[in-house]
CSV table of C-alpha atoms in Angstrom, one decimal:
chain,number,residue,atom,x,y,z
L,175,UNK,CA,-124.0,32.1,-157.3
L,176,UNK,CA,-124.5,33.5,-153.7
L,177,UNK,CA,-121.4,34.3,-151.7
L,178,UNK,CA,-120.9,32.0,-148.8
L,179,UNK,CA,-119.3,33.0,-145.5
L,180,UNK,CA,-115.7,31.9,-144.9
L,181,UNK,CA,-115.4,28.2,-144.1
L,182,UNK,CA,-113.2,28.8,-141.1
L,183,UNK,CA,-115.8,31.1,-139.6
L,184,UNK,CA,-118.5,28.5,-140.2
L,185,UNK,CA,-116.4,25.8,-138.5
L,186,UNK,CA,-115.9,28.1,-135.5
L,187,UNK,CA,-119.6,28.7,-135.2
L,188,UNK,CA,-120.6,25.1,-135.6
L,189,UNK,CA,-118.1,24.0,-132.9
L,190,UNK,CA,-119.1,26.8,-130.5
L,191,UNK,CA,-122.8,25.9,-131.0
L,192,UNK,CA,-122.2,22.2,-130.5
L,193,UNK,CA,-120.1,22.6,-127.4
L,194,UNK,CA,-122.0,25.6,-126.1
L,195,UNK,CA,-118.5,27.0,-125.3
L,196,UNK,CA,-116.0,29.1,-127.0
L,197,UNK,CA,-113.2,27.6,-125.0
L,198,UNK,CA,-114.1,24.0,-125.9
L,199,UNK,CA,-114.6,25.0,-129.6
L,200,UNK,CA,-111.1,26.6,-129.5
L,201,UNK,CA,-109.6,23.4,-128.1
L,202,UNK,CA,-111.2,21.3,-130.8
L,203,UNK,CA,-110.0,23.6,-133.6
L,204,UNK,CA,-106.6,24.2,-132.0
L,205,UNK,CA,-107.0,28.0,-131.9
L,206,UNK,CA,-107.5,30.5,-129.1
L,207,UNK,CA,-111.0,31.4,-127.6
L,208,UNK,CA,-110.3,34.9,-128.9
L,209,UNK,CA,-110.0,33.6,-132.4
L,210,UNK,CA,-113.4,31.9,-132.1
L,211,UNK,CA,-114.9,35.1,-130.8
L,212,UNK,CA,-113.5,37.1,-133.7
L,213,UNK,CA,-114.8,34.6,-136.3
L,214,UNK,CA,-118.3,34.7,-134.8
L,215,UNK,CA,-118.3,38.5,-134.6
L,216,UNK,CA,-117.4,38.5,-138.3
L,217,UNK,CA,-120.4,36.3,-139.0
L,218,UNK,CA,-122.7,38.4,-136.9
L,219,UNK,CA,-121.6,41.5,-138.9
L,220,UNK,CA,-122.0,39.6,-142.2
L,221,UNK,CA,-125.5,38.3,-141.4
L,222,UNK,CA,-126.6,41.4,-139.5
L,223,UNK,CA,-127.8,39.0,-136.7
L,224,UNK,CA,-127.0,38.3,-133.1
L,225,UNK,CA,-125.8,34.7,-132.8
L,226,UNK,CA,-124.8,34.6,-129.2
L,227,UNK,CA,-126.3,36.6,-126.2
L,228,UNK,CA,-124.8,37.1,-122.8
L,229,UNK,CA,-127.0,35.8,-120.1
L,230,UNK,CA,-126.0,35.6,-116.4
L,231,UNK,CA,-122.4,36.2,-117.4
L,232,UNK,CA,-122.3,33.4,-120.1
L,233,UNK,CA,-122.6,33.5,-123.8
L,234,UNK,CA,-125.7,31.5,-125.0
L,235,UNK,CA,-126.6,30.7,-128.6
L,236,UNK,CA,-129.8,32.2,-129.9
L,237,UNK,CA,-132.5,29.9,-131.2
L,238,UNK,CA,-131.8,30.9,-134.8
L,239,UNK,CA,-128.1,30.3,-134.2
L,240,UNK,CA,-128.7,26.8,-132.8
L,241,UNK,CA,-130.9,25.9,-135.8
L,242,UNK,CA,-128.1,27.2,-138.1
L,243,UNK,CA,-125.3,25.3,-136.3
L,244,UNK,CA,-127.3,22.0,-136.4
L,245,UNK,CA,-127.6,22.5,-140.2
L,246,UNK,CA,-123.9,23.2,-140.3
L,247,UNK,CA,-123.1,20.0,-138.4
L,248,UNK,CA,-125.2,18.0,-140.8
L,249,UNK,CA,-123.4,19.7,-143.8
L,250,UNK,CA,-119.9,19.1,-142.4
L,251,UNK,CA,-120.8,15.5,-141.7
L,252,UNK,CA,-121.9,15.0,-145.3
L,253,UNK,CA,-118.7,16.5,-146.5
L,254,UNK,CA,-116.7,14.2,-144.2
L,255,UNK,CA,-118.6,11.2,-145.5
L,256,UNK,CA,-118.2,12.2,-149.1
L,257,UNK,CA,-114.5,12.7,-148.6
L,258,UNK,CA,-114.2,9.3,-147.1
L,259,UNK,CA,-115.9,7.8,-150.0
L,260,UNK,CA,-113.7,9.7,-152.4
L,261,UNK,CA,-110.5,8.5,-150.7
L,262,UNK,CA,-111.7,5.0,-150.5
L,263,UNK,CA,-112.6,5.1,-154.2
L,264,UNK,CA,-109.0,6.3,-155.0
L,265,UNK,CA,-107.5,3.5,-152.8
L,266,UNK,CA,-109.8,1.0,-154.5
L,267,UNK,CA,-108.4,2.1,-157.8
L,268,UNK,CA,-104.8,1.4,-156.7
L,269,UNK,CA,-103.3,-1.9,-157.9
L,270,UNK,CA,-100.3,-2.6,-155.7
L,271,UNK,CA,-97.7,-4.9,-157.2
L,272,UNK,CA,-94.5,-6.0,-155.6
L,273,UNK,CA,-91.6,-7.3,-157.8
L,274,UNK,CA,-87.9,-7.1,-158.1
L,275,UNK,CA,-86.3,-4.0,-159.7
L,276,UNK,CA,-84.8,-6.1,-162.5
L,277,UNK,CA,-88.1,-7.8,-163.3
L,278,UNK,CA,-89.8,-4.4,-163.4
L,279,UNK,CA,-87.2,-2.6,-165.5
L,280,UNK,CA,-86.4,-5.4,-168.0
L,281,UNK,CA,-89.7,-7.2,-168.4
L,282,UNK,CA,-92.8,-5.6,-166.9
L,283,UNK,CA,-92.4,-1.8,-167.5
L,284,UNK,CA,-91.9,-2.1,-171.3
L,285,UNK,CA,-95.2,-4.0,-171.5
L,286,UNK,CA,-97.2,-1.8,-169.1
L,287,UNK,CA,-98.5,0.6,-171.7
L,288,UNK,CA,-100.6,-2.2,-173.1
L,289,UNK,CA,-102.1,-2.9,-169.7
L,290,UNK,CA,-102.9,0.7,-169.1
L,291,UNK,CA,-104.6,1.0,-172.5
L,292,UNK,CA,-106.7,-2.0,-171.7
L,293,UNK,CA,-107.4,-1.1,-168.0
L,294,UNK,CA,-107.1,2.7,-167.6
L,295,UNK,CA,-109.3,2.5,-164.4
L,296,UNK,CA,-106.4,1.0,-162.4
L,297,UNK,CA,-103.5,3.0,-160.9
L,298,UNK,CA,-100.4,0.8,-160.8
L,299,UNK,CA,-98.2,1.1,-157.8
L,300,UNK,CA,-95.0,-0.9,-157.9
L,301,UNK,CA,-92.8,-1.5,-155.0
L,302,UNK,CA,-89.5,-3.3,-154.6
L,303,UNK,CA,-89.6,-7.0,-153.9
L,304,UNK,CA,-90.7,-7.8,-150.4
L,305,UNK,CA,-89.8,-11.0,-148.3
L,306,UNK,CA,-91.8,-14.1,-149.3
L,307,UNK,CA,-95.4,-13.2,-148.5
L,308,UNK,CA,-97.6,-15.0,-146.0
L,309,UNK,CA,-101.3,-15.1,-145.6
L,310,UNK,CA,-101.1,-13.6,-142.1
L,311,UNK,CA,-98.9,-10.7,-143.0
L,312,UNK,CA,-101.8,-8.3,-143.5
L,313,UNK,CA,-100.0,-6.7,-146.5
L,314,UNK,CA,-101.9,-4.3,-148.7
L,315,UNK,CA,-100.0,-5.6,-151.7
L,316,UNK,CA,-102.5,-7.0,-154.2
L,317,UNK,CA,-100.1,-9.3,-156.0
L,318,UNK,CA,-96.4,-10.3,-155.9
L,319,UNK,CA,-94.1,-11.5,-158.7
L,320,UNK,CA,-91.2,-13.4,-157.1
L,321,UNK,CA,-88.5,-15.8,-158.1
L,322,UNK,CA,-88.9,-18.8,-155.9
L,323,UNK,CA,-90.0,-22.5,-155.9
L,324,UNK,CA,-93.3,-21.7,-154.3
L,325,UNK,CA,-92.5,-23.2,-151.0
L,326,UNK,CA,-91.8,-19.9,-149.3
L,327,UNK,CA,-95.5,-18.7,-149.3
L,328,UNK,CA,-98.8,-20.0,-148.2
L,329,UNK,CA,-100.6,-17.7,-150.6
L,330,UNK,CA,-102.1,-18.9,-153.9
L,331,UNK,CA,-99.6,-18.7,-156.8
L,332,UNK,CA,-99.1,-19.7,-160.4
L,333,UNK,CA,-96.0,-20.3,-162.5
L,334,UNK,CA,-95.4,-17.3,-164.7
L,335,UNK,CA,-91.9,-17.5,-166.4
L,336,UNK,CA,-89.3,-20.2,-166.4
L,337,UNK,CA,-86.0,-18.8,-165.1
L,338,UNK,CA,-83.2,-19.8,-167.5
L,339,UNK,CA,-79.6,-18.8,-167.4
L,340,UNK,CA,-77.1,-18.0,-170.2
L,341,UNK,CA,-73.8,-16.0,-170.2
L,342,UNK,CA,-74.0,-12.7,-172.0
L,343,UNK,CA,-71.4,-10.1,-173.0
L,344,UNK,CA,-70.9,-7.2,-175.3
L,345,UNK,CA,-70.0,-8.0,-179.0
L,346,UNK,CA,-67.0,-5.6,-178.5
L,347,UNK,CA,-65.6,-7.8,-175.7
L,348,UNK,CA,-65.4,-10.8,-178.1
L,349,UNK,CA,-64.0,-8.6,-180.8
L,350,UNK,CA,-61.1,-7.6,-178.5
L,351,UNK,CA,-59.2,-10.7,-179.3
L,352,UNK,CA,-59.5,-13.1,-176.3
L,353,UNK,CA,-61.0,-16.4,-177.3
L,354,UNK,CA,-64.2,-17.4,-175.7
L,355,UNK,CA,-65.2,-20.6,-177.4
L,356,UNK,CA,-65.7,-22.9,-174.5
L,357,UNK,CA,-66.8,-22.4,-170.9
L,358,UNK,CA,-63.3,-23.0,-169.5
L,359,UNK,CA,-62.2,-19.8,-171.3
L,360,UNK,CA,-64.3,-17.8,-168.9
L,361,UNK,CA,-61.4,-18.1,-166.4
L,362,UNK,CA,-59.7,-15.3,-168.5
L,363,UNK,CA,-62.6,-12.9,-168.4
L,364,UNK,CA,-64.1,-10.8,-165.6
L,365,UNK,CA,-67.4,-12.4,-164.4
L,366,UNK,CA,-70.2,-10.0,-163.5
L,367,UNK,CA,-72.3,-11.1,-160.6
L,368,UNK,CA,-75.5,-9.9,-159.0
L,369,UNK,CA,-75.4,-9.7,-155.2
L,370,UNK,CA,-79.1,-10.7,-155.2
L,371,UNK,CA,-78.4,-13.8,-157.3
L,372,UNK,CA,-75.1,-15.1,-156.1
L,373,UNK,CA,-75.8,-18.7,-157.0
L,374,UNK,CA,-76.4,-18.1,-160.8
L,375,UNK,CA,-72.7,-18.3,-161.9
L,376,UNK,CA,-71.8,-21.3,-159.7
L,377,UNK,CA,-75.0,-23.1,-160.9
L,378,UNK,CA,-74.4,-22.6,-164.6
L,379,UNK,CA,-70.7,-23.4,-164.4
L,380,UNK,CA,-71.4,-26.6,-162.4
L,381,UNK,CA,-74.1,-27.7,-164.8
L,382,UNK,CA,-71.8,-27.3,-167.8
L,383,UNK,CA,-68.9,-29.0,-166.0
L,384,UNK,CA,-66.6,-25.9,-166.0
L,385,UNK,CA,-65.0,-26.8,-162.7
L,386,UNK,CA,-61.8,-25.0,-163.5
L,387,UNK,CA,-63.4,-21.6,-163.5
L,388,UNK,CA,-63.6,-19.7,-160.2
L,389,UNK,CA,-67.3,-19.0,-159.8
L,390,UNK,CA,-66.7,-16.4,-157.1
L,391,UNK,CA,-64.2,-14.3,-159.2
L,392,UNK,CA,-65.1,-11.1,-160.8
L,393,UNK,CA,-67.1,-8.0,-159.9
L,394,UNK,CA,-70.4,-7.9,-157.9
L,395,UNK,CA,-73.3,-5.5,-158.5
L,396,UNK,CA,-76.3,-4.6,-156.5
L,397,UNK,CA,-78.8,-6.1,-158.9
L,398,UNK,CA,-78.9,-8.2,-162.1
L,399,UNK,CA,-80.0,-5.1,-164.0
L,400,UNK,CA,-76.7,-3.4,-163.1
L,401,UNK,CA,-74.7,-6.5,-164.0
L,402,UNK,CA,-76.4,-6.6,-167.4
L,403,UNK,CA,-75.6,-2.9,-168.0
L,404,UNK,CA,-72.0,-3.5,-167.1
L,405,UNK,CA,-71.9,-6.3,-169.7
L,406,UNK,CA,-73.4,-4.0,-172.3
L,407,UNK,CA,-70.6,-1.6,-171.6
L,408,UNK,CA,-68.0,-4.3,-172.2
L,409,UNK,CA,-66.9,-4.7,-168.5
L,410,UNK,CA,-67.1,-8.5,-168.5
L,411,UNK,CA,-69.5,-11.5,-168.9
L,412,UNK,CA,-72.7,-11.5,-167.0
L,413,UNK,CA,-75.0,-14.4,-166.1
L,414,UNK,CA,-78.1,-13.5,-168.0
L,415,UNK,CA,-81.6,-14.5,-167.1
L,416,UNK,CA,-83.0,-15.2,-170.6
L,417,UNK,CA,-86.3,-13.4,-169.8
L,418,UNK,CA,-84.4,-10.2,-169.1
L,419,UNK,CA,-81.7,-10.2,-171.8
L,420,UNK,CA,-83.6,-11.5,-174.8
L,421,UNK,CA,-84.4,-8.0,-176.1
L,422,UNK,CA,-80.7,-7.0,-175.8
L,423,UNK,CA,-79.7,-10.1,-177.6
L,424,UNK,CA,-82.1,-9.4,-180.4
L,425,UNK,CA,-80.9,-5.8,-180.7
L,426,UNK,CA,-77.3,-6.9,-180.8
L,427,UNK,CA,-76.3,-5.1,-177.5
L,428,UNK,CA,-75.5,-8.5,-176.0
L,429,UNK,CA,-74.4,-11.8,-177.4
L,430,UNK,CA,-74.3,-15.3,-176.0
L,431,UNK,CA,-70.8,-16.8,-176.4
L,432,UNK,CA,-72.2,-20.3,-175.5
L,433,UNK,CA,-75.5,-21.6,-176.8
L,434,UNK,CA,-76.1,-23.5,-173.5
L,435,UNK,CA,-79.1,-22.6,-171.4
L,436,UNK,CA,-79.3,-23.9,-167.8
L,437,UNK,CA,-82.8,-24.1,-166.3
L,438,UNK,CA,-82.9,-22.8,-162.7
L,439,UNK,CA,-84.8,-24.7,-160.0
L,440,UNK,CA,-86.7,-21.5,-159.1
L,441,UNK,CA,-89.1,-19.7,-161.4
L,442,UNK,CA,-91.0,-16.4,-161.5
L,443,UNK,CA,-94.4,-16.9,-159.9
L,444,UNK,CA,-97.5,-14.8,-159.8
L,445,UNK,CA,-98.7,-14.7,-156.2
L,446,UNK,CA,-102.1,-13.4,-155.2
L,447,UNK,CA,-102.0,-11.1,-152.2
L,448,UNK,CA,-103.8,-11.7,-148.9
L,449,UNK,CA,-106.9,-10.0,-150.4
L,450,UNK,CA,-107.2,-12.9,-152.9
L,451,UNK,CA,-108.8,-12.9,-156.3
L,452,UNK,CA,-110.2,-9.4,-156.5
L,453,UNK,CA,-111.4,-8.0,-159.8
L,454,UNK,CA,-108.3,-5.8,-160.3
L,455,UNK,CA,-105.9,-8.7,-159.5
L,456,UNK,CA,-107.8,-11.0,-161.8
L,457,UNK,CA,-107.5,-8.5,-164.6
L,458,UNK,CA,-103.8,-8.1,-164.0
L,459,UNK,CA,-103.3,-11.9,-163.7
L,460,UNK,CA,-105.1,-12.5,-167.0
L,461,UNK,CA,-103.1,-9.8,-168.8
L,462,UNK,CA,-99.7,-10.8,-167.4
L,463,UNK,CA,-100.3,-14.5,-168.1
L,464,UNK,CA,-101.0,-13.6,-171.8
L,465,UNK,CA,-97.8,-11.6,-171.9
L,466,UNK,CA,-95.8,-14.5,-170.4
L,467,UNK,CA,-97.3,-16.9,-173.0
L,468,UNK,CA,-96.2,-14.6,-175.8
L,469,UNK,CA,-92.8,-14.2,-174.2
L,470,UNK,CA,-92.4,-17.9,-174.0
L,471,UNK,CA,-93.0,-18.2,-177.8
L,472,UNK,CA,-90.5,-15.5,-178.4
L,473,UNK,CA,-87.8,-17.2,-176.3
L,474,UNK,CA,-88.4,-20.5,-178.0
L,475,UNK,CA,-88.0,-19.0,-181.4
L,476,UNK,CA,-84.9,-17.1,-180.5
L,477,UNK,CA,-83.2,-20.0,-178.8
L,478,UNK,CA,-84.4,-23.0,-180.8
L,479,UNK,CA,-80.8,-24.1,-181.5
L,480,UNK,CA,-79.6,-23.8,-177.9
L,481,UNK,CA,-78.8,-26.8,-175.8
L,482,UNK,CA,-80.9,-26.8,-172.6
L,483,UNK,CA,-79.9,-28.6,-169.5
L,484,UNK,CA,-81.1,-28.4,-165.9
L,485,UNK,CA,-79.0,-27.8,-162.8
L,486,UNK,CA,-79.6,-31.4,-161.7
L,487,UNK,CA,-78.0,-32.6,-165.0
L,488,UNK,CA,-74.7,-31.0,-164.1
């Protein structure tokens, strides 16, 4: 392979030829005119050719230099165009999803290896949950998964997972001796709250009629995921979202002292981003809906003997 001149020298020559000025070339490349002069002198020595001649006190490109700089301009333009296509291709491969940290950690991420195996062409980019999306937001997020009733967005959405609530705690907490046989017994235990879901404990207690339990008592955590981990460590009783604690219940890390599930008025929805039904979003949507359907079956099997009531029943 033939050795090419240094790229910086070629850029200096192309700019000097295009502007017919070392000074303007230096301004474009953010260097000094002296640096441009040295680069061109280096090329003249390399090529054994005179590229610029001094005429009437000014440096003028030779005809062969002008022909070469025009070819360089075309080449640099092709490189710029190819780079733009490359970067756009990489951006097109990105699949930007917005969801809550708890949803990502406890439901989505454990399932993602399957998605990546089926669709290795997409590069998943997950961000923390954003405010309810609107069509006019101009967001570059391709899809959202949010807990809401659907009224907070004018974007297209579809129900993904029913949000159901059930108290959970560590088996060790129950083994410590304090009785926890009916909801009113919760008054003797620390309640573990999520600052992001402050209504969950009051809603569940109201639905089951446990009006003697202070729904605001206990410890507050920055997310449901933190509250669940605190429950696993035996620090109290957390209000579990069934979708997020089912695996811990199956593994014995958490138990449900009461077999009463309260259905929330809000559900997890899949929301198409402002770009709509693009191919990558449709592939994510199809996959995640299948995962949600399988999850629904698993929940039904694991909680078939639980009583289910809605918030409005309480």
